[in-house]
Amino acid sequence: MKLLFDESLSPRLVLLLRDLFPGSESALRNGLVRAGDRRILDYAAAHDFILVSTDSDFESLARQIPGAKVVILRSCDYPTDVAAEVLRRNAIRIAELRSSQEHLIILDQ
């Protein structure tokens, strides 16, 4: 399972979480900078990524795009290392999202 980190999150997360989420990418490093929420989520769904973002706009958008899966880091004004730990602590929940009927997980620090 691989994650796509929205441009609001550091590309360092790809390296910090590569052991749990190999093949993950950053929107900042794959041509999706300022592409808009819809295009980023379309890309994630089409390439079998779970999108990770701090942007609550993805909550409603996730229901509109078939196959879209989103993890929202709510109130993510904490350092990248802390964000990585939040994702690690929730790795099983995130993995289960892939096969779930749900489209969204909201995580707090």
PDB file of C-alpha atoms in Angstrom:
ATOM      1  CA  MET A   1       0.000   0.000   0.000  1.00  0.00           C
ATOM      2  CA  LYS A   2       1.322   3.391  -0.966  1.00  0.00           C
ATOM      3  CA  LEU A   3       0.510   6.909   0.099  1.00  0.00           C
ATOM      4  CA  LEU A   4       0.436  10.154  -1.853  1.00  0.00           C
ATOM      5  CA  PHE A   5       1.311  13.105   0.383  1.00  0.00           C
ATOM      6  CA  ASP A   6      -0.501  16.294  -0.564  1.00  0.00           C
ATOM      7  CA  GLU A   7       1.568  19.410  -1.151  1.00  0.00           C
ATOM      8  CA  SER A   8       0.690  20.656   2.348  1.00  0.00           C
ATOM      9  CA  LEU A   9       2.912  17.900   3.795  1.00  0.00           C
ATOM     10  CA  SER A  10       6.679  17.556   3.664  1.00  0.00           C
ATOM     11  CA  PRO A  11       8.150  15.263   0.996  1.00  0.00           C
ATOM     12  CA  ARG A  12      10.364  13.902   3.809  1.00  0.00           C
ATOM     13  CA  LEU A  13       7.397  11.733   4.822  1.00  0.00           C
ATOM     14  CA  VAL A  14       8.121   9.506   1.812  1.00  0.00           C
ATOM     15  CA  LEU A  15      11.526   8.629   3.295  1.00  0.00           C
ATOM     16  CA  LEU A  16      10.386   8.523   6.916  1.00  0.00           C
ATOM     17  CA  LEU A  17       7.635   5.998   6.120  1.00  0.00           C
ATOM     18  CA  ARG A  18       9.162   3.974   3.277  1.00  0.00           C
ATOM     19  CA  ASP A  19       9.438   0.856   5.466  1.00  0.00           C
ATOM     20  CA  LEU A  20       5.654   0.800   6.053  1.00  0.00           C
ATOM     21  CA  PHE A  21       4.452   2.427   2.846  1.00  0.00           C
ATOM     22  CA  PRO A  22       6.898   1.597   0.032  1.00  0.00           C
ATOM     23  CA  GLY A  23       6.205   3.256  -3.291  1.00  0.00           C
ATOM     24  CA  SER A  24       4.739   6.368  -1.680  1.00  0.00           C
ATOM     25  CA  GLU A  25       5.130   9.741  -3.382  1.00  0.00           C
ATOM     26  CA  SER A  26       4.881  13.448  -2.672  1.00  0.00           C
ATOM     27  CA  ALA A  27       2.675  15.691  -4.787  1.00  0.00           C
ATOM     28  CA  LEU A  28       5.526  18.209  -4.573  1.00  0.00           C
ATOM     29  CA  ARG A  29       7.835  15.876  -6.464  1.00  0.00           C
ATOM     30  CA  ASN A  30       5.651  14.337  -9.143  1.00  0.00           C
ATOM     31  CA  GLY A  31       4.234  17.242 -11.117  1.00  0.00           C
ATOM     32  CA  LEU A  32       1.129  17.890  -9.010  1.00  0.00           C
ATOM     33  CA  VAL A  33       2.210  21.202  -7.489  1.00  0.00           C
ATOM     34  CA  ARG A  34      -0.757  23.599  -7.557  1.00  0.00           C
ATOM     35  CA  ALA A  35      -2.695  21.054  -9.616  1.00  0.00           C
ATOM     36  CA  GLY A  36      -5.858  21.504  -7.571  1.00  0.00           C
ATOM     37  CA  ASP A  37      -7.585  19.135  -5.190  1.00  0.00           C
ATOM     38  CA  ARG A  38      -9.640  17.306  -7.814  1.00  0.00           C
ATOM     39  CA  ARG A  39      -6.642  16.531 -10.042  1.00  0.00           C
ATOM     40  CA  ILE A  40      -4.534  15.360  -7.093  1.00  0.00           C
ATOM     41  CA  LEU A  41      -7.278  13.040  -5.863  1.00  0.00           C
ATOM     42  CA  ASP A  42      -7.962  11.756  -9.393  1.00  0.00           C
ATOM     43  CA  TYR A  43      -4.249  10.939  -9.703  1.00  0.00           C
ATOM     44  CA  ALA A  44      -4.238   9.171  -6.340  1.00  0.00           C
ATOM     45  CA  ALA A  45      -7.289   7.057  -7.191  1.00  0.00           C
ATOM     46  CA  ALA A  46      -6.052   6.209 -10.694  1.00  0.00           C
ATOM     47  CA  HIS A  47      -2.634   5.102  -9.403  1.00  0.00           C
ATOM     48  CA  ASP A  48      -3.870   3.195  -6.333  1.00  0.00           C
ATOM     49  CA  PHE A  49      -2.612   5.667  -3.726  1.00  0.00           C
ATOM     50  CA  ILE A  50      -4.246   6.647  -0.470  1.00  0.00           C
ATOM     51  CA  LEU A  51      -4.039  10.427  -0.322  1.00  0.00           C
ATOM     52  CA  VAL A  52      -2.758  11.953   2.917  1.00  0.00           C
ATOM     53  CA  SER A  53      -3.574  15.620   3.426  1.00  0.00           C
ATOM     54  CA  THR A  54      -4.241  18.314   5.991  1.00  0.00           C
ATOM     55  CA  ASP A  55      -6.900  19.850   3.736  1.00  0.00           C
ATOM     56  CA  SER A  56     -10.440  19.190   4.969  1.00  0.00           C
ATOM     57  CA  ASP A  57     -11.786  19.916   1.456  1.00  0.00           C
ATOM     58  CA  PHE A  58     -10.877  16.339   0.597  1.00  0.00           C
ATOM     59  CA  GLU A  59     -13.536  15.050   3.020  1.00  0.00           C
ATOM     60  CA  SER A  60     -16.378  15.800   0.612  1.00  0.00           C
ATOM     61  CA  LEU A  61     -14.340  15.315  -2.549  1.00  0.00           C
ATOM     62  CA  ALA A  62     -13.431  11.735  -1.552  1.00  0.00           C
ATOM     63  CA  ARG A  63     -17.076  10.680  -1.897  1.00  0.00           C
ATOM     64  CA  GLN A  64     -17.276  12.044  -5.444  1.00  0.00           C
ATOM     65  CA  ILE A  65     -14.351  10.154  -7.002  1.00  0.00           C
ATOM     66  CA  PRO A  66     -14.688   6.373  -7.443  1.00  0.00           C
ATOM     67  CA  GLY A  67     -11.929   4.507  -5.666  1.00  0.00           C
ATOM     68  CA  ALA A  68     -10.636   7.565  -3.830  1.00  0.00           C
ATOM     69  CA  LYS A  69      -9.283   6.975  -0.331  1.00  0.00           C
ATOM     70  CA  VAL A  70      -8.156   9.819   1.914  1.00  0.00           C
ATOM     71  CA  VAL A  71      -6.457  10.241   5.281  1.00  0.00           C
ATOM     72  CA  ILE A  72      -6.833  13.704   6.810  1.00  0.00           C
ATOM     73  CA  LEU A  73      -4.343  14.830   9.452  1.00  0.00           C
ATOM     74  CA  ARG A  74      -6.569  17.243  11.346  1.00  0.00           C
ATOM     75  CA  SER A  75      -4.944  20.313  12.937  1.00  0.00           C
ATOM     76  CA  CYS A  76      -1.559  19.263  11.589  1.00  0.00           C
ATOM     77  CA  ASP A  77       0.526  22.174  12.771  1.00  0.00           C
ATOM     78  CA  TYR A  78       3.108  19.847  14.257  1.00  0.00           C
ATOM     79  CA  PRO A  79       6.533  18.812  12.901  1.00  0.00           C
ATOM     80  CA  THR A  80       6.977  16.303  10.095  1.00  0.00           C
ATOM     81  CA  ASP A  81       8.451  13.705  12.476  1.00  0.00           C
ATOM     82  CA  VAL A  82       5.287  13.874  14.587  1.00  0.00           C
ATOM     83  CA  ALA A  83       3.112  13.497  11.473  1.00  0.00           C
ATOM     84  CA  ALA A  84       5.139  10.399  10.567  1.00  0.00           C
ATOM     85  CA  GLU A  85       4.518   8.946  14.035  1.00  0.00           C
ATOM     86  CA  VAL A  86       0.781   9.609  13.789  1.00  0.00           C
ATOM     87  CA  LEU A  87       0.706   7.719  10.485  1.00  0.00           C
ATOM     88  CA  ARG A  88       2.802   4.869  11.937  1.00  0.00           C
ATOM     89  CA  ARG A  89       0.461   4.500  14.918  1.00  0.00           C
ATOM     90  CA  ASN A  90      -2.461   4.235  12.506  1.00  0.00           C
ATOM     91  CA  ALA A  91      -0.815   2.056   9.844  1.00  0.00           C
ATOM     92  CA  ILE A  92      -3.257  -0.833  10.337  1.00  0.00           C
ATOM     93  CA  ARG A  93      -6.285   1.466  10.067  1.00  0.00           C
ATOM     94  CA  ILE A  94      -4.809   3.024   6.954  1.00  0.00           C
ATOM     95  CA  ALA A  95      -4.119  -0.403   5.426  1.00  0.00           C
ATOM     96  CA  GLU A  96      -7.687  -1.495   6.140  1.00  0.00           C
ATOM     97  CA  LEU A  97      -9.021   1.598   4.362  1.00  0.00           C
ATOM     98  CA  ARG A  98      -7.863   0.174   1.021  1.00  0.00           C
ATOM     99  CA  SER A  99     -10.428  -2.667   1.125  1.00  0.00           C
ATOM    100  CA  SER A 100     -13.063  -0.818   3.143  1.00  0.00           C
ATOM    101  CA  GLN A 101     -16.296   0.733   1.920  1.00  0.00           C
ATOM    102  CA  GLU A 102     -15.188   3.875   3.730  1.00  0.00           C
ATOM    103  CA  HIS A 103     -13.482   6.676   1.827  1.00  0.00           C
ATOM    104  CA  LEU A 104     -11.940   8.618   4.666  1.00  0.00           C
ATOM    105  CA  ILE A 105     -10.018   8.457   7.930  1.00  0.00           C
ATOM    106  CA  ILE A 106      -9.507  11.540  10.058  1.00  0.00           C
ATOM    107  CA  LEU A 107      -6.541  11.407  12.417  1.00  0.00           C
ATOM    108  CA  ASP A 108      -5.594  13.684  15.283  1.00  0.00           C
ATOM    109  CA  GLN A 109      -2.204  13.949  16.871  1.00  0.00           C
TER     110      GLN A 109
END
